[in-house]
Coordinates of C-alpha atoms and ligand atoms in Angstrom, one line a residue:
X15 CA 95.9 105.5 86.2
X16 CA 97.3 108.5 88.1
X17 CA 98.5 111.0 86.0
X18 CA 102.1 111.1 85.0
X19 CA 102.9 114.3 85.9
X20 CA 101.5 113.9 89.5
X21 CA 104.1 111.7 90.4
X22 CA 107.2 113.4 91.6
X23 CA 110.5 111.6 91.6
X24 CA 113.9 112.6 93.6
X25 CA 117.1 111.6 93.2
X26 CA 116.6 108.5 95.2
X27 CA 113.6 107.4 92.9
X28 CA 115.7 108.1 89.9
X29 CA 118.8 106.5 91.1
X30 CA 116.6 103.5 92.0
X31 CA 115.1 103.0 88.6
X32 CA 118.1 103.6 86.5
X33 CA 120.0 101.0 88.7
X34 CA 117.1 98.3 88.1
X35 CA 117.4 99.1 84.4
X36 CA 121.0 98.9 84.2
X37 CA 120.6 95.6 86.3
X38 CA 118.2 94.0 83.7
X39 CA 120.4 95.3 80.6
X40 CA 123.1 93.4 81.9
X41 CA 120.7 90.1 82.4
X42 CA 119.7 90.6 78.8
X43 CA 123.4 90.9 77.5
X44 CA 124.1 87.5 79.6
X45 CA 121.2 85.9 78.3
X46 CA 122.8 87.0 74.7
X47 CA 126.0 85.5 75.7
X48 CA 124.5 82.4 76.9
X49 CA 122.6 82.0 73.5
X50 CA 126.3 82.4 71.5
X51 CA 127.9 80.3 73.9
X52 CA 125.2 77.2 73.5
X53 CA 125.8 78.0 69.5
X54 CA 129.5 77.5 70.1
X55 CA 129.8 74.8 72.2
X56 CA 132.5 76.4 74.2
X57 CA 134.0 79.7 76.0
X58 CA 137.0 79.5 73.6
X59 CA 134.6 79.2 70.6
X60 CA 132.3 81.9 71.7
X61 CA 135.3 84.6 72.5
X62 CA 136.8 83.9 69.2
X63 CA 133.5 84.6 67.5
X64 CA 133.0 87.7 69.4
X65 CA 136.8 88.9 68.6
X66 CA 136.3 87.9 65.0
X67 CA 132.5 89.6 64.7
X68 CA 133.8 92.6 66.8
X69 CA 131.6 95.5 65.2
X70 CA 128.8 92.7 65.3
X71 CA 129.3 92.3 68.8
X72 CA 129.6 95.9 69.5
X73 CA 126.4 96.9 67.6
X74 CA 124.7 94.4 69.8
X75 CA 125.8 95.7 73.0
X76 CA 125.1 99.1 72.1
X77 CA 121.7 98.3 70.7
X78 CA 120.7 96.5 74.1
X79 CA 121.8 99.5 75.7
X80 CA 120.1 102.0 73.3
X81 CA 116.9 99.6 73.7
X82 CA 116.9 99.8 77.8
X83 CA 117.5 103.6 77.6
X84 CA 114.2 104.0 75.2
X85 CA 112.1 101.9 77.5
X86 CA 113.3 104.1 80.5
X87 CA 112.3 107.1 78.6
X88 CA 109.0 105.6 77.3
X89 CA 107.7 104.7 81.2
X90 CA 109.7 108.0 82.4
X91 CA 107.3 110.0 80.2
X92 CA 104.3 107.9 80.0
X93 CA 103.6 105.6 83.0
X94 CA 105.9 106.6 85.9
X95 CA 103.6 105.2 88.2
X96 CA 104.8 101.4 87.2
X97 CA 108.3 102.4 87.2
X98 CA 108.2 103.5 90.5
X99 CA 108.4 100.0 91.9
X100 CA 111.5 98.2 90.8
X101 CA 109.9 95.1 91.1
X102 CA 108.0 95.9 88.2
X103 CA 111.1 96.9 86.3
X104 CA 112.4 93.6 86.8
X105 CA 109.1 92.1 86.3
X106 CA 109.0 93.5 82.6
X107 CA 112.3 92.5 81.9
X108 CA 111.7 88.7 82.6
X109 CA 108.6 88.7 80.6
X110 CA 111.3 89.9 78.0
X111 CA 113.6 87.3 78.9
X112 CA 111.3 84.4 79.1
X113 CA 109.6 85.4 75.5
X114 CA 113.6 85.2 74.3
X115 CA 114.4 82.0 76.0
X116 CA 111.2 80.2 74.6
X117 CA 111.5 82.0 71.1
X118 CA 115.1 81.0 71.1
X119 CA 115.1 77.5 71.8
X120 CA 111.5 76.5 70.5
X121 CA 112.6 78.4 67.3
X122 CA 114.8 75.5 66.5
X123 CA 112.1 73.0 66.3
X124 CA 110.5 75.1 63.5
X125 CA 110.4 78.9 62.9
X126 CA 106.5 79.1 62.9
X127 CA 106.3 77.2 66.4
X128 CA 107.6 80.4 68.2
X129 CA 105.5 81.6 70.6
X130 CA 105.8 84.9 69.5
X131 CA 102.6 86.5 71.1
X132 CA 103.8 85.3 74.6
X133 CA 105.4 88.3 75.6
X134 CA 102.6 90.7 74.5
X135 CA 100.1 88.8 76.1
X136 CA 101.7 88.1 79.5
X137 CA 102.5 91.7 80.0
X138 CA 98.7 92.6 78.8
X139 CA 97.3 90.3 81.9
X140 CA 100.1 91.9 84.3
X141 CA 99.7 95.5 82.8
X142 CA 97.7 97.2 80.5
X143 CA 97.1 97.2 76.4
X144 CA 99.4 100.1 75.8
X145 CA 102.6 98.8 78.0
X146 CA 101.9 95.5 76.1
X147 CA 102.1 96.8 72.6
X148 CA 105.3 98.8 73.9
X149 CA 106.9 95.8 75.5
X150 CA 106.2 93.7 72.2
X151 CA 108.2 96.2 70.1
X152 CA 111.4 95.9 72.7
X153 CA 111.2 92.0 72.7
X154 CA 110.8 91.8 68.8
X155 CA 113.8 94.1 68.5
X156 CA 116.0 92.1 71.2
X157 CA 114.7 88.9 69.2
X158 CA 116.0 90.2 66.2
X159 CA 119.2 90.8 67.5
X160 CA 119.9 87.4 69.0
X161 CA 118.8 85.9 65.5
X162 CA 121.1 88.1 63.9
X163 CA 124.4 87.7 66.1
X164 CA 123.4 83.8 66.9
X165 CA 122.7 83.2 63.1
X166 CA 119.4 81.9 64.0
X167 CA 117.4 79.4 61.6
X168 CA 121.0 78.5 59.9
X169 CA 121.5 82.1 59.1
X170 CA 118.5 82.2 56.7
X171 CA 117.7 85.9 56.8
X172 CA 114.4 85.3 55.4
X173 CA 113.0 83.6 58.3
X174 CA 114.6 86.0 60.8
X175 CA 112.5 89.0 58.9
X176 CA 109.5 86.5 58.8
X177 CA 109.7 86.0 62.7
X178 CA 110.6 89.6 63.4
X179 CA 107.2 90.6 61.6
X180 CA 105.4 87.8 63.1
X181 CA 106.4 89.3 66.4
X182 CA 105.5 92.6 66.0
X183 CA 101.9 91.7 64.3
X184 CA 100.9 88.8 65.8
X185 CA 101.7 90.3 69.5
X186 CA 99.8 93.5 68.8
X187 CA 96.9 91.6 67.1
X188 CA 96.9 89.1 70.4
X189 CA 96.8 92.2 72.7
X190 CA 93.5 93.4 71.5
X191 CA 91.8 89.6 70.9
X192 CA 93.0 88.7 74.5
X193 CA 91.1 91.0 76.8
X194 CA 92.7 89.7 80.3
X195 CA 89.3 89.2 81.6
X196 CA 87.4 86.2 82.0
X197 CA 88.6 82.7 83.4
X198 CA 92.1 81.2 82.2
X199 CA 90.3 78.8 80.4
X200 CA 88.7 81.2 78.4
X201 CA 92.2 82.7 77.5
X202 CA 93.2 79.3 76.9
X203 CA 90.5 78.9 74.2
X204 CA 92.2 82.5 72.8
X205 CA 94.9 80.5 71.9
X206 CA 93.3 79.4 68.4
X207 CA 92.2 82.9 68.0
X208 CA 95.8 84.2 67.9
X209 CA 97.4 81.9 65.8
X210 CA 95.0 82.8 62.7
X211 CA 97.7 85.8 61.8
X212 CA 100.4 83.1 62.4
X213 CA 98.7 80.7 60.0
X214 CA 98.1 83.1 57.2
X215 CA 101.8 83.9 57.3
X216 CA 102.8 80.8 57.1
X217 CA 100.5 80.1 53.8
X218 CA 101.9 83.4 52.6
X219 CA 105.7 82.5 53.1
X220 CA 105.7 78.8 52.6
X221 CA 102.9 79.2 49.3
X222 CA 102.8 76.3 47.1
X223 CA 100.3 74.1 45.2
X224 CA 101.3 71.1 46.8
X225 CA 99.0 71.0 50.0
X226 CA 101.1 68.5 51.9
X227 CA 103.9 70.6 51.8
X228 CA 102.0 73.6 53.8
X229 CA 100.4 71.2 56.6
X230 CA 103.5 71.4 58.7
X231 CA 103.7 75.1 58.6
X232 CA 100.4 75.2 59.5
X233 CA 100.2 72.9 61.9
X234 CA 103.3 75.0 63.5
X235 CA 101.9 78.2 63.0
X236 CA 98.2 77.0 64.9
X237 CA 100.9 75.6 67.7
X238 CA 102.2 79.0 68.0
X239 CA 99.3 80.6 69.4
X240 CA 98.5 77.8 71.5
X241 CA 101.8 77.5 73.0
X242 CA 102.1 81.4 73.6
X243 CA 98.7 81.2 75.7
X244 CA 99.9 77.7 77.6
X245 CA 102.7 78.9 78.7
X246 CA 101.3 82.3 79.9
X247 CA 98.7 80.3 81.8
X248 CA 101.1 78.2 83.7
X249 CA 103.6 80.9 84.3
X250 CA 101.1 83.7 85.5
X251 CA 100.6 82.4 88.9
X252 CA 104.5 82.8 89.5
X253 CA 104.2 86.6 88.5
X254 CA 101.1 86.7 90.6
X255 CA 103.4 85.4 93.9
X256 CA 106.7 86.6 92.9
X257 CA 105.9 90.2 92.0
X258 CA 102.6 90.6 93.7
X259 CA 101.1 91.2 90.4
X260 CA 97.4 91.8 90.8
X261 CA 96.1 90.6 87.3
X262 CA 92.2 90.7 86.3
X263 CA 92.3 86.8 86.8
X264 CA 93.4 87.2 90.4
X265 CA 90.9 90.2 91.1
X266 CA 88.0 88.0 89.8
X267 CA 89.2 85.3 91.9
X268 CA 89.4 87.6 94.9
X269 CA 85.8 88.7 94.4
X270 CA 84.7 85.3 94.0
X271 CA 81.9 84.8 97.0
X272 CA 83.8 81.4 97.6
X273 CA 86.6 83.5 98.4
X274 CA 87.5 83.3 102.0
X275 CA 87.1 86.6 103.5
X276 CA 84.0 87.4 101.8
X277 CA 82.2 84.3 102.4
X278 CA 83.0 84.7 106.1
X279 CA 81.5 88.6 105.8
X280 CA 78.5 87.0 104.0
X281 CA 78.0 84.8 107.2
X282 CA 78.8 86.8 110.2
X283 CA 77.9 90.3 108.8
X284 CA 74.9 89.7 106.4
X285 CA 74.0 93.4 106.1
X286 CA 77.6 94.2 105.5
X287 CA 77.7 92.3 102.8
X288 CA 74.7 93.3 101.1
X289 CA 75.7 96.8 101.7
X290 CA 79.4 95.7 100.0
X291 CA 77.9 94.1 96.9
X292 CA 75.8 97.3 95.9
X293 CA 79.0 99.8 96.8
X294 CA 81.1 97.2 94.8
X295 CA 78.4 97.4 91.7
X296 CA 78.3 101.2 92.0
X297 CA 82.2 101.7 92.2
X298 CA 82.8 99.4 89.0
X299 CA 80.2 101.5 86.9
X300 CA 82.0 104.4 88.4
X301 CA 85.6 102.8 87.5
X302 CA 84.3 102.3 84.1
X303 CA 83.2 106.0 83.6
X304 CA 86.4 107.8 84.6
X305 CA 88.8 105.0 82.8
X306 CA 90.1 103.1 86.3
X307 CA 90.4 99.6 85.9
X308 CA 86.7 98.5 86.6
X309 CA 87.9 95.3 88.1
X310 CA 90.3 96.8 90.5
X311 CA 87.9 99.3 92.0
X312 CA 85.2 96.3 92.3
X313 CA 87.9 94.1 93.7
X314 CA 88.5 96.9 96.4
X315 CA 85.2 98.0 97.0
X316 CA 84.6 94.3 98.1
X317 CA 87.1 94.6 101.2
X318 CA 86.3 98.3 102.2
X319 CA 83.8 97.2 105.4
X320 CA 86.0 93.8 106.0
X321 CA 87.0 95.6 109.4
X322 CA 83.6 95.0 110.4
X323 CA 84.0 91.3 110.6
X324 CA 85.6 91.9 114.2
X325 CA 82.5 93.4 115.7
X326 CA 79.5 93.0 113.4
X327 CA 77.1 93.8 115.8
X328 CA 78.1 97.3 116.5
X329 CA 77.1 98.4 112.6
X330 CA 73.3 99.2 111.8
X331 CA 73.2 97.2 108.7
X332 CA 73.7 94.0 110.8
X333 CA 71.6 94.9 113.8
X334 CA 68.1 93.5 114.6
X335 CA 66.4 95.6 117.0
X336 CA 68.7 95.9 120.0
X337 CA 71.3 98.4 119.4
X338 CA 74.5 97.8 121.7
X339 CA 75.4 101.5 121.3
X340 CA 72.4 102.4 123.5
X341 CA 74.6 101.3 126.5
X342 CA 77.9 102.6 125.8
X343 CA 79.6 106.2 125.8
X344 CA 80.0 108.3 122.5
X345 CA 83.3 108.2 123.0
X346 CA 83.5 104.3 123.2
X347 CA 80.9 103.9 120.6
X348 CA 83.0 106.2 118.2
X349 CA 86.4 104.3 119.1
X350 CA 84.3 101.1 117.8
X351 CA 82.8 102.4 114.6
X352 CA 86.4 104.4 113.3
X353 CA 88.2 101.5 114.2
X354 CA 86.9 99.1 111.3
X355 CA 88.7 101.2 108.8
X356 CA 91.9 100.2 110.5
X357 CA 91.0 96.8 111.7
X358 CA 89.9 96.1 107.8
X359 CA 93.4 96.9 106.5
X360 CA 95.1 94.8 109.1
X361 CA 93.0 91.8 108.6
X362 CA 93.9 92.2 104.6
X363 CA 97.4 92.4 105.2
X364 CA 97.7 89.5 107.8
X365 CA 95.6 87.4 105.1
X366 CA 98.2 88.8 102.6
X367 CA 95.8 90.2 100.4
X368 CA 96.6 92.9 97.9
X369 CA 97.8 96.2 99.6
X370 CA 95.4 98.3 97.6
X371 CA 92.8 96.4 99.3
X372 CA 94.1 97.3 102.8
X373 CA 94.5 101.3 101.4
X374 CA 90.9 101.1 100.6
X375 CA 89.6 99.5 103.7
X376 CA 91.8 102.4 105.5
X377 CA 90.8 105.3 103.5
X378 CA 87.4 104.8 102.6
X379 CA 85.9 107.2 105.6
X380 CA 89.1 109.6 105.0
X381 CA 89.0 111.7 108.1
X382 CA 85.3 112.4 108.1
X383 CA 83.8 113.0 111.2
X384 CA 80.9 110.4 112.9
X385 CA 78.1 113.2 113.4
X386 CA 75.8 111.0 115.1
X387 CA 78.3 110.4 118.0
X388 CA 79.3 113.8 118.2
X389 CA 76.3 115.2 118.7
X390 CA 75.4 112.3 121.3
X391 CA 78.2 113.6 123.2
X392 CA 77.4 117.2 122.7
X393 CA 74.2 116.6 124.9
X394 CA 76.1 115.6 127.7
X395 CA 78.7 118.2 127.7
X396 CA 78.7 122.1 128.4
X397 CA 82.4 122.8 126.8
X398 CA 83.3 122.4 123.4
X399 CA 83.9 119.0 121.9
X400 CA 87.0 118.8 119.7
X401 CA 85.5 117.2 116.5
X402 CA 88.7 115.2 115.6
X403 CA 87.8 112.9 118.7
X404 CA 84.7 111.9 116.8
X405 CA 86.1 111.5 113.3
X406 CA 88.1 108.4 111.3
X407 CA 91.7 108.6 111.5
X408 CA 91.8 108.7 107.8
X409 CA 94.4 109.0 105.5
X410 CA 92.0 110.5 103.2
X411 CA 91.7 108.9 99.6
X412 CA 95.1 109.0 98.1
X413 CA 93.9 108.0 94.5
X414 CA 90.9 107.7 92.2
X415 CA 89.8 104.3 92.9
X416 CA 89.5 105.2 96.9
X417 CA 88.0 108.3 96.2
X418 CA 85.6 106.4 94.0
X419 CA 84.8 104.1 96.9
X420 CA 84.3 106.7 99.5
X421 CA 81.6 108.3 97.4
X422 CA 79.5 105.1 96.5
X423 CA 79.9 103.7 100.0
X424 CA 77.9 107.0 101.4
X425 CA 75.6 107.2 98.5
X426 CA 74.6 103.3 99.1
X427 CA 73.9 104.1 102.6
X428 CA 72.1 107.5 102.0
X429 CA 70.1 106.6 99.4
X430 CA 68.7 104.0 101.1
X431 CA 67.1 106.3 103.6
X432 CA 65.6 108.5 101.0
X433 CA 61.9 107.9 101.1
X434 CA 60.9 108.3 97.5
X435 CA 63.8 107.6 95.4
X436 CA 62.8 109.1 92.0
X437 CA 65.6 110.1 89.6
X438 CA 65.4 113.6 90.9
X439 CA 65.6 112.5 94.8
X440 CA 68.6 110.0 94.2
X441 CA 70.6 112.7 92.3
X442 CA 70.2 115.1 95.0
X443 CA 71.4 112.6 97.6
X444 CA 74.3 112.0 95.7
X445 CA 75.0 115.4 94.9
X446 CA 75.3 116.2 98.6
X447 CA 77.4 113.4 99.7
X448 CA 79.9 114.6 96.9
X449 CA 79.5 118.3 97.8
X450 CA 80.0 117.6 102.0
X451 CA 83.0 115.5 101.4
X452 CA 84.6 118.2 98.6
X453 CA 83.7 121.0 101.9
X454 CA 85.6 118.6 104.2
X455 CA 88.6 118.5 102.0
X456 CA 88.6 114.8 101.3
X457 CA 89.6 115.0 97.8
X458 CA 92.6 117.1 98.1
X459 CA 95.1 114.4 98.6
X460 CA 94.1 112.7 95.1
X461 CA 94.1 113.5 91.7
X462 CA 90.5 113.3 90.8
X463 CA 88.7 116.4 88.8
X464 CA 85.7 118.1 89.0
X465 CA 84.5 116.7 85.7
X466 CA 85.4 113.2 86.8
X467 CA 83.2 113.8 90.1
X468 CA 80.2 114.8 88.2
X469 CA 80.6 111.9 85.9
X470 CA 80.5 109.9 89.2
X471 CA 77.5 112.0 90.3
X472 CA 75.6 110.9 87.2
X473 CA 76.7 107.4 87.2
X474 CA 75.7 106.8 90.7
X475 CA 72.3 108.6 90.2
X476 CA 71.6 106.4 87.1
X477 CA 72.5 103.2 88.7
X478 CA 70.8 103.7 92.0
X479 CA 67.9 104.9 90.0
X480 CA 67.7 101.7 87.9
X481 CA 68.2 99.2 90.9
X482 CA 65.4 100.8 92.5
X483 CA 63.2 101.3 89.6
X484 CA 63.4 97.6 88.8
X485 CA 62.7 97.0 92.6
X486 CA 59.4 99.1 92.7
X487 CA 58.2 97.1 89.3
X488 CA 57.9 94.0 91.5
X489 CA 54.3 93.3 93.0
X490 CA 54.2 92.7 96.7
X491 CA 53.4 89.1 97.0
X492 CA 52.2 88.0 100.7
X493 CA 53.3 84.6 101.4
X494 CA 52.4 83.0 104.7
X495 CA 51.9 86.4 105.9
X496 CA 55.4 87.5 104.9
X497 CA 56.5 89.9 102.5
X498 CA 58.3 88.1 99.6
Ligands
FE2_11 FE1 83.1 101.7 106.4
FE2_12 FE1 80.6 100.8 103.8

């Protein structure tokens, strides 16, 4: 996550965000109005309830508005990046609304059956733990308001309170039980686990020595966790589609080797594919080390060189013997090589893959020069050559994810050429790569720090030393005259 202070908002951004918050606040109020209408059965009945309970109605409106103001202030100060896109604001409110509708309607069957963890786990897989815990409190407050004004559970205040405490605690616990990674089936199994707090609540509140009276609340409490994860699993693809949400599930699916473009890469450009696998492994480790989402960094790395699919044979790693560049002018070679960044971004957009992948493809070489062809061209020219004619088009990495990929990409290629891959030699090569990119101002458009660059350097050195250390331990076998 990029630092909140680095995201600058002008009047336009502020206006857009406030409008989105206002619009969604009205939607929440409309839901409460509909719930009242369902309870009273007619427009007249609803109006007369509002008029005769004017103070309660006014309090509800005020509380919904203040909740939204609190939400806005929280995200403005803690995660401006998230609410920079208005669709994310709508996404968060829609999760709360979904939770309210589900809890209000299912609570009519039994108070313990409410999917109290739904909002927390859905926000978790769509965003992160911190946002999930915060949004769960927003959801719990709005549920409480709805319960009060609609006199849920036949006006039994005990159940209203139990429901509030269950939402707050079960939701928070589930954020740390469900990790949002792995398969969707694994998350479904988590449903049993997140039911445990609800079951314990049911036992405490309904405790009796006559066990048969406990069976129904216990079963409903068990159902609550299962219902939360079931609704989440069913609704998640809709969120992925409507809000282009990049969940960890989707990231895992997109880096599956059966994923269409990755499969094409492995068949048409096997050298690039092998390089990609190592870059992805390094990038994931670096992402983990500096607190970026490792799955996101890994997925972006998988697609960084996808543009090489256009002309796979033009890239060294896919060549066996003949080098087509020997017959081309250095200018033409440069154009072909540097185009793979833009071609990749184009292909990713054409296949409707996440925009962050296109950014990684476009930014992973920044504005670096392609020295080999610059030197080759210099040999044929007396005058001075413009280095920009032999450089990538850019842009430079705009965030830490793409800075990581830029470094890992170059390190993988460079370390492969190091003869004696001792820890010291690998570290020296990695250090040179990072320093060279710093000197060429490649990191001045993203918020990566010196400390993070140092962590990245150590992570790459340790990971690559480990990879090559493992390799040298294997004995060289000769099978049928070929080395195995
Ligand atoms: Fe590349
Ligand atoms: Fe690469």
